[in-house]
PDB file of C-alpha atoms in Angstrom:
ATOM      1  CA  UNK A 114     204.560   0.408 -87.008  1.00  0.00           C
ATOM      2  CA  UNK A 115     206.568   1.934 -89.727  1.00  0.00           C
ATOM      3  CA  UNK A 116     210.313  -0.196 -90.113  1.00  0.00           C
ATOM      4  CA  UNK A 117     213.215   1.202 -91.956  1.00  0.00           C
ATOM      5  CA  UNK A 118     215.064   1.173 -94.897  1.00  0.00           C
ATOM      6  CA  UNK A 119     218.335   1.754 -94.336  1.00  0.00           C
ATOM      7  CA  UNK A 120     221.472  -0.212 -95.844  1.00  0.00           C
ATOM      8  CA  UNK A 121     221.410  -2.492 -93.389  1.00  0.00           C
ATOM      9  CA  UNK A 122     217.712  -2.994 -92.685  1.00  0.00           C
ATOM     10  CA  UNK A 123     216.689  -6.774 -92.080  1.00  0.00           C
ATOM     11  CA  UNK A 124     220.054  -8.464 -92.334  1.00  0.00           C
ATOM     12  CA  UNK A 125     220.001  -9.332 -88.459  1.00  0.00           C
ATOM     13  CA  UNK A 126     220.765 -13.100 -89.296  1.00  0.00           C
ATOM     14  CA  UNK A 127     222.455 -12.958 -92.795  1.00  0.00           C
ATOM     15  CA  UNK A 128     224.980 -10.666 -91.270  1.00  0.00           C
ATOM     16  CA  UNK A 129     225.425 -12.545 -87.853  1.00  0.00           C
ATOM     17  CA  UNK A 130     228.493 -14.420 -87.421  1.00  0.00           C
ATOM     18  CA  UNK A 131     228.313 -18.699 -87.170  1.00  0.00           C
ATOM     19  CA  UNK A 132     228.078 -20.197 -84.261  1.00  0.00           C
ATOM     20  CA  UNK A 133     231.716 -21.074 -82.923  1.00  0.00           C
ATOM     21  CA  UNK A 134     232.991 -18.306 -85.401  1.00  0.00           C
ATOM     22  CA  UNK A 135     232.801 -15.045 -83.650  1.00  0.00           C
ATOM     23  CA  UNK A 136     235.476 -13.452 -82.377  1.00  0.00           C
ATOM     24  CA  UNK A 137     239.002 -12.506 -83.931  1.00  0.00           C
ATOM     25  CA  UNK A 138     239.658 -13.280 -87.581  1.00  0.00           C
ATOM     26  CA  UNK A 139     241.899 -16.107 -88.594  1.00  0.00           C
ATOM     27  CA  UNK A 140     245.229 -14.603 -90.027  1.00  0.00           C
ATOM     28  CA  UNK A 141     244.576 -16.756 -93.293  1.00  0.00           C
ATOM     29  CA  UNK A 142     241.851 -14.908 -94.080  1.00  0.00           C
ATOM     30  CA  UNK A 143     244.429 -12.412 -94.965  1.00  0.00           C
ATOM     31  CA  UNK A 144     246.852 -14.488 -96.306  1.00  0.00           C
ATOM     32  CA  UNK A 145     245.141 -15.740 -98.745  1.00  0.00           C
ATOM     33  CA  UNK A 146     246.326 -14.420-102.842  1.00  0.00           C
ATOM     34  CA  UNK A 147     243.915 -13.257-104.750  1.00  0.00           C
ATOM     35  CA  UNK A 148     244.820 -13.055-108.969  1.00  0.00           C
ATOM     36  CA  UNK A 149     242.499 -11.536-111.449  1.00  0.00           C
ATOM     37  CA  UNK A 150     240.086 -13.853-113.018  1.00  0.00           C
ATOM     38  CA  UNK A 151     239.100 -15.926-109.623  1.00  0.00           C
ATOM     39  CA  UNK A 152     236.379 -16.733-109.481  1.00  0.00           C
ATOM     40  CA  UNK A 153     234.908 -15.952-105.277  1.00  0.00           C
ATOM     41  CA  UNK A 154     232.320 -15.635-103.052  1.00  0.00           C
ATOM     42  CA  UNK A 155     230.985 -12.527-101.339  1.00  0.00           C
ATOM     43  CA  UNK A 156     230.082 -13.482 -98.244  1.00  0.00           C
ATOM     44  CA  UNK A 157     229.925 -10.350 -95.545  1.00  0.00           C
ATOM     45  CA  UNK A 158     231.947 -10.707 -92.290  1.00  0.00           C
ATOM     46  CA  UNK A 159     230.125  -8.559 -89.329  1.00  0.00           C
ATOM     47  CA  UNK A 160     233.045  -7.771 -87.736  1.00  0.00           C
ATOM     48  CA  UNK A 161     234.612  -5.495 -90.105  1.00  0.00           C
ATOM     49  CA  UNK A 162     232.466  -3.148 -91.340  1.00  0.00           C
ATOM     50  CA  UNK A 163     235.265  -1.529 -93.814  1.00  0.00           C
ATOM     51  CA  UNK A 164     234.723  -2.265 -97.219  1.00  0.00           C
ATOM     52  CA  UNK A 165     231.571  -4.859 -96.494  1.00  0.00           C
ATOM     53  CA  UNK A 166     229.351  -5.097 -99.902  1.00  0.00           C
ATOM     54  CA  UNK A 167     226.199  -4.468-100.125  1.00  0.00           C
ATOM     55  CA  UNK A 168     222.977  -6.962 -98.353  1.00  0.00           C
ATOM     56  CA  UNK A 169     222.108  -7.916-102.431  1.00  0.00           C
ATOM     57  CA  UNK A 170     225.385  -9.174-102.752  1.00  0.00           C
ATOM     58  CA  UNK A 171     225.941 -11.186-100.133  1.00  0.00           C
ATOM     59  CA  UNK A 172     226.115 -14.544-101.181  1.00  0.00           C
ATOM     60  CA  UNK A 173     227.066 -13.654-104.622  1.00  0.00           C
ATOM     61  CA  UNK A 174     229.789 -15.164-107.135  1.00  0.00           C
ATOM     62  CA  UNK A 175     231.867 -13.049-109.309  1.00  0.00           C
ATOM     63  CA  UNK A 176     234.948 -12.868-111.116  1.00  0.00           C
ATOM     64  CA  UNK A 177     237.679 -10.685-109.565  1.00  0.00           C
ATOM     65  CA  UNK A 178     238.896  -7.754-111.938  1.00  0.00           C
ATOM     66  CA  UNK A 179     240.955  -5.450-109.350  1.00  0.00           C
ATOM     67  CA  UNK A 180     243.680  -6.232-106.795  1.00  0.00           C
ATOM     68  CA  UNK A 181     244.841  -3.912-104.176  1.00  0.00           C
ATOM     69  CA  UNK A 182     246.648  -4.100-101.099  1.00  0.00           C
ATOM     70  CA  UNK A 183     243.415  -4.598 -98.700  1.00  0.00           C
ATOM     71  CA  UNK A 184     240.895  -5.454-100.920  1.00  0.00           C
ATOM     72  CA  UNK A 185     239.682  -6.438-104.514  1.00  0.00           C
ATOM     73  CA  UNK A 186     237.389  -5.808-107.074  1.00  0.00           C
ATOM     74  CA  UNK A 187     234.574  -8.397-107.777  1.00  0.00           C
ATOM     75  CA  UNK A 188     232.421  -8.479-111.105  1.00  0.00           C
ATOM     76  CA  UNK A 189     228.827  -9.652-109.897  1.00  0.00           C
ATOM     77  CA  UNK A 190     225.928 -10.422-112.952  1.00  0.00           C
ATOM     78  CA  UNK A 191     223.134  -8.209-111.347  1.00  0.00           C
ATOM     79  CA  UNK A 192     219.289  -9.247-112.691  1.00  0.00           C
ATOM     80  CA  UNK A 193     217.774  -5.683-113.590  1.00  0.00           C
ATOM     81  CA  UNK A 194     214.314  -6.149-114.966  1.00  0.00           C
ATOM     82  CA  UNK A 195     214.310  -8.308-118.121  1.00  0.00           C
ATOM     83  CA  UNK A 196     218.406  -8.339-118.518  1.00  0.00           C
ATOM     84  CA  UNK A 197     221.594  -8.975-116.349  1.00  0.00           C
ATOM     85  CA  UNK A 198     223.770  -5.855-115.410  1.00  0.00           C
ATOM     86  CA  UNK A 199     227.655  -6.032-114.816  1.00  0.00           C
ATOM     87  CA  UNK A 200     228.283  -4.335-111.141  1.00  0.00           C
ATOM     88  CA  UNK A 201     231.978  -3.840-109.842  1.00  0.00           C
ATOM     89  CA  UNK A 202     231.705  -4.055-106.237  1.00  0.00           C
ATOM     90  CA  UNK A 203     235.154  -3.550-104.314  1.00  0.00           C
ATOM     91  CA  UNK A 204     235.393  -4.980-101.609  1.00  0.00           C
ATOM     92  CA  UNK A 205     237.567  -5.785 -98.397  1.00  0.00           C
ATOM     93  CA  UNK A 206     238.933  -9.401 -98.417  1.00  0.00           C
ATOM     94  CA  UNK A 207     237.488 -10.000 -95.396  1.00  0.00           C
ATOM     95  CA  UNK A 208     234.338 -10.084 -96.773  1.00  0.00           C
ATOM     96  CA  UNK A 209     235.561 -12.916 -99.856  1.00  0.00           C
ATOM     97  CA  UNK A 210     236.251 -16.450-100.034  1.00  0.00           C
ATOM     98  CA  UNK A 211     238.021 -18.096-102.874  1.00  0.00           C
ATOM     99  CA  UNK A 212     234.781 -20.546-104.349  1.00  0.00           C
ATOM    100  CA  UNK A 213     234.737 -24.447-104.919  1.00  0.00           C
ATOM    101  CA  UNK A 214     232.292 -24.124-107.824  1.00  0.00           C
ATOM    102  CA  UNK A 215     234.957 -24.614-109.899  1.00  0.00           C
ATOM    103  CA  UNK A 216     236.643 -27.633-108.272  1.00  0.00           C
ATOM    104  CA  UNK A 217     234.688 -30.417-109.322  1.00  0.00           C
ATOM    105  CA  UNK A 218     235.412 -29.575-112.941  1.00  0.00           C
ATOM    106  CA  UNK A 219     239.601 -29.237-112.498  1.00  0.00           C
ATOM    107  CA  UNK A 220     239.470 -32.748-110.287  1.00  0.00           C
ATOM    108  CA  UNK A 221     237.325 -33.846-113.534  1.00  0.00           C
ATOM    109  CA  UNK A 222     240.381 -32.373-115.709  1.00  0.00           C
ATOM    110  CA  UNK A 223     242.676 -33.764-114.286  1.00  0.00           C
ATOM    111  CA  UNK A 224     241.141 -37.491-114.202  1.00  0.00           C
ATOM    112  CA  UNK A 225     240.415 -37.305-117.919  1.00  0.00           C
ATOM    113  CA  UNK A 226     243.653 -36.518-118.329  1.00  0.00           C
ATOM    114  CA  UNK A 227     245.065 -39.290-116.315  1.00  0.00           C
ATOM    115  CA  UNK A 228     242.371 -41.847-118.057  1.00  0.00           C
ATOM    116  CA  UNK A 229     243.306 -40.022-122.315  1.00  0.00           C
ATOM    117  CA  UNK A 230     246.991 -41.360-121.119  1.00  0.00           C
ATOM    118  CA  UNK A 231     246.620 -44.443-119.953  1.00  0.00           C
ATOM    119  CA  UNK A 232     243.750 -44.884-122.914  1.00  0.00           C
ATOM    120  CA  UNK A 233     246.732 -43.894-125.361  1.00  0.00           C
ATOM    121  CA  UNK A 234     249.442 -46.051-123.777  1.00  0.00           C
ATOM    122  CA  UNK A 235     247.000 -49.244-124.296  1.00  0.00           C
ATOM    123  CA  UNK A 236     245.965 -48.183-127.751  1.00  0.00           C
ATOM    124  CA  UNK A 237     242.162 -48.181-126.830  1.00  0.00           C
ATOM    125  CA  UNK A 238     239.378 -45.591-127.222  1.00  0.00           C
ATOM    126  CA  UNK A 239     237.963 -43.965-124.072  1.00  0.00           C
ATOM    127  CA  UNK A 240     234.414 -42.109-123.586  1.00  0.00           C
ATOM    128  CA  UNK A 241     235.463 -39.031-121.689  1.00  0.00           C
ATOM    129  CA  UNK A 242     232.036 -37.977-121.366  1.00  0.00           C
ATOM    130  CA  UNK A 243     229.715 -37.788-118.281  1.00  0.00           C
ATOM    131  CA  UNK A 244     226.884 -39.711-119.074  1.00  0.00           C
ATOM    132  CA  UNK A 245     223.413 -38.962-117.473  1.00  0.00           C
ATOM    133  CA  UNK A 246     222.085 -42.019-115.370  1.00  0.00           C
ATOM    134  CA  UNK A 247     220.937 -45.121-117.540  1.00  0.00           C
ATOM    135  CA  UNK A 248     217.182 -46.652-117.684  1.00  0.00           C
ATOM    136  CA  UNK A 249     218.335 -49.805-115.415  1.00  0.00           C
ATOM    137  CA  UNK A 250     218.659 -53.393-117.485  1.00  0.00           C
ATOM    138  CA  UNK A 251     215.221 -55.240-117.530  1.00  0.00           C
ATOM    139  CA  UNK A 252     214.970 -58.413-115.104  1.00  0.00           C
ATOM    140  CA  UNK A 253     213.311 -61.446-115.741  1.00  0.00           C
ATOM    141  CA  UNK A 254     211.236 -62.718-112.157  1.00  0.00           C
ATOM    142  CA  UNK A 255     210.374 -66.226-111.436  1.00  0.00           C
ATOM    143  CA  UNK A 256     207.180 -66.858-109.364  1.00  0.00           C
ATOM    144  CA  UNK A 257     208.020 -70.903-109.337  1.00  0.00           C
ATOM    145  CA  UNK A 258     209.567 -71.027-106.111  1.00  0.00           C
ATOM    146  CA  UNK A 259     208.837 -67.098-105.367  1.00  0.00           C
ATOM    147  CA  UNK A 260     205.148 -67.379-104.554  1.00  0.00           C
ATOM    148  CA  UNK A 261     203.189 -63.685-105.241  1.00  0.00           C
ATOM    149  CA  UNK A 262     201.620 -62.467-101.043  1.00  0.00           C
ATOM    150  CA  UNK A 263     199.001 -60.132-101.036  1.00  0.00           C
ATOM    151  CA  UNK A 264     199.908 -57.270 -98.676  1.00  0.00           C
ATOM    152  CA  UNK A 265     197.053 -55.709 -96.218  1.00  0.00           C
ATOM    153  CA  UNK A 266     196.967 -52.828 -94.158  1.00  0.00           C
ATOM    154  CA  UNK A 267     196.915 -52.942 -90.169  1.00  0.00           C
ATOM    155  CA  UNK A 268     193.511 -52.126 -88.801  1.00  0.00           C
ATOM    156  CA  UNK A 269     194.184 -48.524 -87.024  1.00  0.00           C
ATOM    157  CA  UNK A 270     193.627 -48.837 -83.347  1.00  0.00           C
ATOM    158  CA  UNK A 271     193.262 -46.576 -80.515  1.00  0.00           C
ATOM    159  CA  UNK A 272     196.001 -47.381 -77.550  1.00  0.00           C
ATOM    160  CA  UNK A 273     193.824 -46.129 -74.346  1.00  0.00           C
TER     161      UNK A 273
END
């Protein structure tokens, strides 16, 4: 049986709404700023159909490059063949969330920052470098008191 291939063809789920979240739209959706150079999430809302991207970008992170009084304009890197494309999608803010990608790396700003002062006020040098996980120390074990048990494995058996 043939199936179609229309803009909306096989979101049924990625467009749904979440369970508990259908209904009207919170009022901070729309009270949220937006400021050229966020960085946000497309992620489509169901219930407005005004301005919703399209399915290949939801789910996307871009840069915003356009504000307007509804909606804004979202720079998305788009993989075309063997090399990324800049699209500019505008779209309704509805359909946008400001994204957390980001946060981790201010909260990390903000700690060094913290740790260079107090470094400075105590005259020491600080590593403010994340450092991958370390090989752990070697151990030294005793089998004097710690005799070595050789472990078997339990018969299988049939409870009929």
């Amino acid at each position: 049986m043939p199936h179609s291939f229309g803009l909306r063809a096989r979101t049924r789920h990625m467009f749904s709404r979440n369970f508990r979240e259908h209904g009207v739209i919170p009022l901070s959706t729309y009270l949220k700023t937006y400021k050229v150079g966020d960085i946000v999430d497309i992620k489509a809302n169901a219930a407005v159909q005004k301005g919703m991207p399209h399915k290949f970008y939801h789910g996307r992170t871009g840069v915003i490059f356009n504000v307007t009084k509804s909606a804004v304009g979202v720079i998305v890197h788009k993989k075309v063949g063997n090399r990324y494309m800049e699209k500019r999608v505008n779209v309704r803010v509805e359909h946008v969330k400001h994204s957390k990608c980001r946060q981790e790396f201010l909260d990390r700003v903000v700690a060094n920052a913290q740790k260079k002062k107090e470094a400075k006020a105590a005259g020491v040098s600080f590593n403010l470098k994340r450092i991958p996980a370390q090989p752990r120390e070697a151990r030294h074990v005793s089998t004097k008191a710690n005799v070595p048990q050789t472990i078997a494995p339990i018969a299988y058996e049939t409870l009929i």
